[in-house]
Amino acid sequence: MNKKLYVLSGSSGVGKGTVLKGFLSKNPNFMLSISCTTRKPREGEIDGVNYFFLSQDDFKKCIDENKFLEWTTFAGNFYGTKKKYIKQCLEEGKDIILEIDTVGALNVKKQMPEAVLIFIAPPSFEELEQRLRGRHTEDEETIQKRLHEVRKELARGEKFDYKIVNDDLNITVSTLENVIRGEMQDA
Ligand code: ADP
Ligand code: 5GP
């Protein structure tokens, strides 16, 4: 059976990480791509687990060496997905999930039209802002930069294969499971 690449995306604070954690705890056979970033680790984040935390120089070197499937800048930092791990998982017959921003997701689709793009939408802008603030991981300037992106992200989300509104967390995780189960049957 062909294995697929799934891309989960949506605005910062919408709950992507939380939804994915719920999904992966119930579906441990799925591989999660670990991205590279130049942003500083948040408290509790571990290099090689949450991200590969790189300096700007090291990140730019990877760009020059064509190591990324896609990369982008988001709210003042670089983020990118390395090709190698993705290729290896697909060759080994493993399903893989990327959790990346909406620009990166559409760039992946251009290169791999078979990739399945899933947009996680907020119930409302106000709820999104509350979640982002309630996480207490960003300063005000960063929160403003992230909120500034929301309108464009919602517009890009219209081009995705699926949209799931993350209102009740358990329902969101079940809906994601149903979407992926349906795609696996098509593979
Ligand atoms: P993202 O990865 O999209 O930036 P997070 O997963 O960090 O977002 O979630 C942002 C905040 O919203 C966290 O504090 C998380 O606990 C909370 N959250 C996530 N999903 C829900 C939900 N369905 N209902 C209420 N709060 C949620
Ligand atoms: P955060 O700083 O909150 O961890 O992530 C900020 C944004 O960058 C999120 O939308 C997240 O999905 C996205 N992101 C994380 N890794 C990558 C990546 O490898 N590529 C792209 N394009 N975006 C990423």
Short mmCIF file of C-alpha atoms and ligand atoms in Angstrom, two decimals:
data_model
loop_
_atom_site.label_atom_id
_atom_site.label_comp_id
_atom_site.label_asym_id
_atom_site.label_seq_id
_atom_site.Cartn_x
_atom_site.Cartn_y
_atom_site.Cartn_z
CA MET A 1 0.00 0.00 0.00
CA ASN A 2 1.36 3.46 -0.91
CA LYS A 3 2.30 5.58 2.05
CA LYS A 4 1.35 9.22 2.16
CA LEU A 5 2.67 12.53 3.31
CA TYR A 6 0.19 14.48 5.45
CA VAL A 7 0.66 18.18 6.14
CA LEU A 8 -1.07 19.78 9.13
CA SER A 9 -1.12 23.56 9.08
CA GLY A 10 -2.94 26.58 10.47
CA SER A 11 -2.37 29.78 12.41
CA SER A 12 -0.09 29.95 15.38
CA GLY A 13 -2.03 29.11 18.55
CA VAL A 14 -4.88 27.32 16.76
CA GLY A 15 -3.89 24.04 18.43
CA LYS A 16 -1.88 22.14 15.79
CA GLY A 17 0.69 20.83 18.28
CA THR A 18 -2.01 19.79 20.76
CA VAL A 19 -4.11 18.05 18.11
CA LEU A 20 -1.07 16.28 16.72
CA LYS A 21 -0.04 15.07 20.16
CA GLY A 22 -3.52 13.58 20.62
CA PHE A 23 -3.40 11.98 17.19
CA LEU A 24 0.10 10.51 17.58
CA SER A 25 -0.65 9.08 21.01
CA LYS A 26 -3.43 7.03 19.38
CA ASN A 27 -1.48 6.34 16.15
CA PRO A 28 2.13 5.75 17.18
CA ASN A 29 3.02 4.19 13.81
CA PHE A 30 2.93 7.66 12.19
CA MET A 31 6.26 9.43 11.79
CA LEU A 32 6.51 13.13 12.63
CA SER A 33 8.97 15.24 10.69
CA ILE A 34 11.17 17.36 12.96
CA SER A 35 11.74 20.77 11.40
CA CYS A 36 14.73 23.06 11.61
CA THR A 37 14.32 26.58 12.96
CA THR A 38 16.37 29.60 13.93
CA ARG A 39 13.92 30.62 16.68
CA LYS A 40 15.06 30.23 20.25
CA PRO A 41 13.79 27.14 22.13
CA ARG A 42 10.82 27.73 24.44
CA GLU A 43 11.07 26.50 27.98
CA GLY A 44 10.98 22.69 27.92
CA GLU A 45 11.72 22.37 24.20
CA ILE A 46 14.52 19.94 23.35
CA ASP A 47 16.88 20.08 20.38
CA GLY A 48 16.24 17.09 18.12
CA VAL A 49 12.81 16.44 19.68
CA ASN A 50 10.71 19.56 19.10
CA TYR A 51 12.98 21.11 16.47
CA PHE A 52 16.55 21.11 15.32
CA PHE A 53 17.52 24.57 16.60
CA LEU A 54 20.04 26.10 14.18
CA SER A 55 21.94 29.36 13.99
CA GLN A 56 21.09 31.63 11.03
CA ASP A 57 24.45 30.76 9.44
CA ASP A 58 23.84 27.00 9.72
CA PHE A 59 20.30 27.37 8.39
CA LYS A 60 21.55 29.39 5.39
CA LYS A 61 24.20 26.75 4.74
CA CYS A 62 21.45 24.09 4.53
CA ILE A 63 19.56 26.33 2.06
CA ASP A 64 22.70 26.70 -0.09
CA GLU A 65 23.28 22.96 0.01
CA ASN A 66 19.67 22.36 -1.15
CA LYS A 67 18.85 20.25 1.90
CA PHE A 68 15.30 21.53 2.38
CA LEU A 69 12.13 20.20 0.79
CA GLU A 70 10.70 23.60 1.71
CA TRP A 71 11.67 26.50 3.93
CA THR A 72 10.17 29.85 4.84
CA THR A 73 10.46 32.77 7.19
CA PHE A 74 7.69 33.14 9.73
CA ALA A 75 7.35 35.98 12.26
CA GLY A 76 11.04 36.82 11.96
CA ASN A 77 12.57 33.33 12.03
CA PHE A 78 13.55 30.69 9.50
CA TYR A 79 11.75 27.32 9.46
CA GLY A 80 12.42 24.39 7.14
CA THR A 81 11.76 20.72 6.45
CA LYS A 82 14.77 18.59 5.54
CA LYS A 83 14.33 16.34 2.47
CA LYS A 84 16.32 13.42 3.78
CA TYR A 85 14.02 12.20 6.58
CA ILE A 86 10.88 12.53 4.46
CA LYS A 87 12.41 10.57 1.60
CA GLN A 88 13.66 7.88 3.97
CA CYS A 89 10.26 7.42 5.68
CA LEU A 90 8.39 7.17 2.39
CA GLU A 91 10.95 4.70 1.01
CA GLU A 92 10.60 2.61 4.17
CA GLY A 93 6.81 2.59 3.69
CA LYS A 94 5.93 4.81 6.64
CA ASP A 95 3.20 7.43 6.78
CA ILE A 96 4.60 10.80 7.75
CA ILE A 97 3.11 14.04 9.07
CA LEU A 98 4.55 17.54 8.77
CA GLU A 99 3.37 20.37 11.00
CA ILE A 100 4.37 23.48 9.09
CA ASP A 101 3.06 26.93 8.17
CA THR A 102 0.58 27.55 5.36
CA VAL A 103 3.18 28.88 2.89
CA GLY A 104 5.34 25.80 3.43
CA ALA A 105 2.33 23.51 3.06
CA LEU A 106 1.41 24.95 -0.34
CA ASN A 107 5.07 24.70 -1.44
CA VAL A 108 5.11 21.01 -0.49
CA LYS A 109 1.96 20.45 -2.55
CA LYS A 110 3.61 22.07 -5.60
CA GLN A 111 6.46 19.59 -5.41
CA MET A 112 4.43 16.60 -4.22
CA PRO A 113 0.85 16.93 -5.51
CA GLU A 114 -0.05 13.66 -3.77
CA ALA A 115 0.60 15.24 -0.33
CA VAL A 116 -2.60 15.65 1.72
CA LEU A 117 -3.02 19.17 3.14
CA ILE A 118 -5.14 19.55 6.28
CA PHE A 119 -5.95 23.02 7.57
CA ILE A 120 -6.77 23.47 11.24
CA ALA A 121 -9.03 26.52 11.61
CA PRO A 122 -9.96 28.41 14.81
CA PRO A 123 -13.62 28.67 15.93
CA SER A 124 -13.12 32.48 15.84
CA PHE A 125 -10.36 35.08 15.73
CA GLU A 126 -11.06 35.97 19.38
CA GLU A 127 -10.65 32.35 20.50
CA LEU A 128 -7.41 32.08 18.51
CA GLU A 129 -6.01 35.20 20.20
CA GLN A 130 -7.01 33.85 23.62
CA ARG A 131 -5.25 30.52 22.94
CA LEU A 132 -2.11 32.24 21.69
CA ARG A 133 -2.01 34.54 24.74
CA GLY A 134 -3.04 31.75 27.12
CA ARG A 135 -0.01 29.69 26.09
CA HIS A 136 2.29 32.33 27.68
CA THR A 137 5.19 31.43 25.38
CA GLU A 138 5.50 34.61 23.29
CA ASP A 139 6.10 38.26 24.09
CA GLU A 140 3.61 40.91 22.93
CA GLU A 141 5.61 41.82 19.80
CA THR A 142 5.71 38.17 18.69
CA ILE A 143 1.99 37.71 19.42
CA GLN A 144 1.22 40.76 17.25
CA LYS A 145 3.40 39.45 14.41
CA ARG A 146 1.61 36.08 14.56
CA LEU A 147 -1.89 37.59 14.71
CA HIS A 148 -0.99 39.80 11.75
CA GLU A 149 -0.62 36.66 9.60
CA VAL A 150 -4.06 35.17 10.36
CA ARG A 151 -6.12 36.67 7.52
CA LYS A 152 -3.60 35.50 4.89
CA GLU A 153 -3.40 32.07 6.50
CA LEU A 154 -7.19 31.64 6.42
CA ALA A 155 -7.16 32.56 2.70
CA ARG A 156 -4.41 30.01 1.99
CA GLY A 157 -6.38 27.42 3.96
CA GLU A 158 -9.07 27.56 1.27
CA LYS A 159 -6.63 25.79 -1.08
CA PHE A 160 -6.14 22.85 1.29
CA ASP A 161 -7.66 19.39 0.78
CA TYR A 162 -9.42 19.42 4.16
CA LYS A 163 -10.41 21.99 6.78
CA ILE A 164 -11.12 21.03 10.39
CA VAL A 165 -12.36 23.63 12.91
CA ASN A 166 -10.58 22.99 16.22
CA ASP A 167 -13.39 23.74 18.67
CA ASP A 168 -13.67 20.66 20.89
CA LEU A 169 -10.24 19.01 21.02
CA ASN A 170 -11.46 15.40 21.15
CA ILE A 171 -13.74 15.93 18.17
CA THR A 172 -10.87 17.54 16.23
CA VAL A 173 -8.59 14.56 16.90
CA SER A 174 -11.33 12.09 15.86
CA THR A 175 -12.07 14.08 12.71
CA LEU A 176 -8.38 14.08 11.83
CA GLU A 177 -8.28 10.32 12.35
CA ASN A 178 -11.30 9.90 10.05
CA VAL A 179 -9.76 12.08 7.35
CA ILE A 180 -6.50 10.13 7.45
CA ARG A 181 -8.29 6.75 7.59
CA GLY A 182 -10.25 7.74 4.48
CA GLU A 183 -7.05 8.75 2.67
CA MET A 184 -5.34 5.49 3.65
CA GLN A 185 -8.17 3.52 2.08
CA ASP A 186 -7.67 5.48 -1.16
CA ALA A 187 -3.93 4.79 -1.23
P1 ADP B 1 -0.14 25.67 17.73
O1 ADP B 1 0.71 24.42 17.74
O2 ADP B 1 -1.12 25.67 16.61
O3 ADP B 1 0.66 26.94 17.77
P2 ADP B 1 -0.87 24.81 20.44
O4 ADP B 1 -1.10 23.37 20.22
O5 ADP B 1 0.38 25.25 21.12
O6 ADP B 1 -1.03 25.63 19.06
O7 ADP B 1 -2.14 25.36 21.23
C1 ADP B 1 -2.23 26.71 21.67
C2 ADP B 1 -3.00 26.75 22.99
O8 ADP B 1 -4.36 26.41 22.75
C3 ADP B 1 -2.47 25.76 24.01
O9 ADP B 1 -2.47 26.38 25.29
C4 ADP B 1 -3.47 24.60 23.94
O10 ADP B 1 -3.58 23.93 25.17
C5 ADP B 1 -4.77 25.32 23.57
N1 ADP B 1 -5.71 24.51 22.79
C6 ADP B 1 -5.44 23.69 21.74
N2 ADP B 1 -6.57 23.13 21.26
C7 ADP B 1 -7.59 23.60 22.00
C8 ADP B 1 -9.02 23.41 21.98
N3 ADP B 1 -9.62 22.60 21.11
N4 ADP B 1 -9.75 24.06 22.90
C9 ADP B 1 -9.16 24.89 23.80
N5 ADP B 1 -7.83 25.12 23.88
C10 ADP B 1 -7.05 24.49 22.98
P1 5GP B 2 6.40 27.88 16.32
O1 5GP B 2 7.45 28.95 16.41
O2 5GP B 2 5.12 28.29 17.02
O3 5GP B 2 6.90 26.52 16.76
O4 5GP B 2 6.01 27.70 14.79
C1 5GP B 2 5.61 28.84 14.03
C2 5GP B 2 5.05 28.37 12.69
O5 5GP B 2 6.07 27.73 11.93
C3 5GP B 2 3.95 27.33 12.84
O6 5GP B 2 2.91 27.65 11.92
C4 5GP B 2 4.61 26.04 12.47
O7 5GP B 2 3.70 25.10 11.91
C5 5GP B 2 5.57 26.54 11.39
N1 5GP B 2 6.65 25.61 11.09
C6 5GP B 2 7.28 24.74 11.91
N2 5GP B 2 8.19 24.02 11.23
C7 5GP B 2 8.13 24.43 9.94
C8 5GP B 2 8.81 24.04 8.74
O8 5GP B 2 9.66 23.16 8.70
N3 5GP B 2 8.47 24.71 7.61
C9 5GP B 2 7.53 25.68 7.58
N4 5GP B 2 7.25 26.24 6.41
N5 5GP B 2 6.87 26.07 8.68
C10 5GP B 2 7.17 25.45 9.85
#
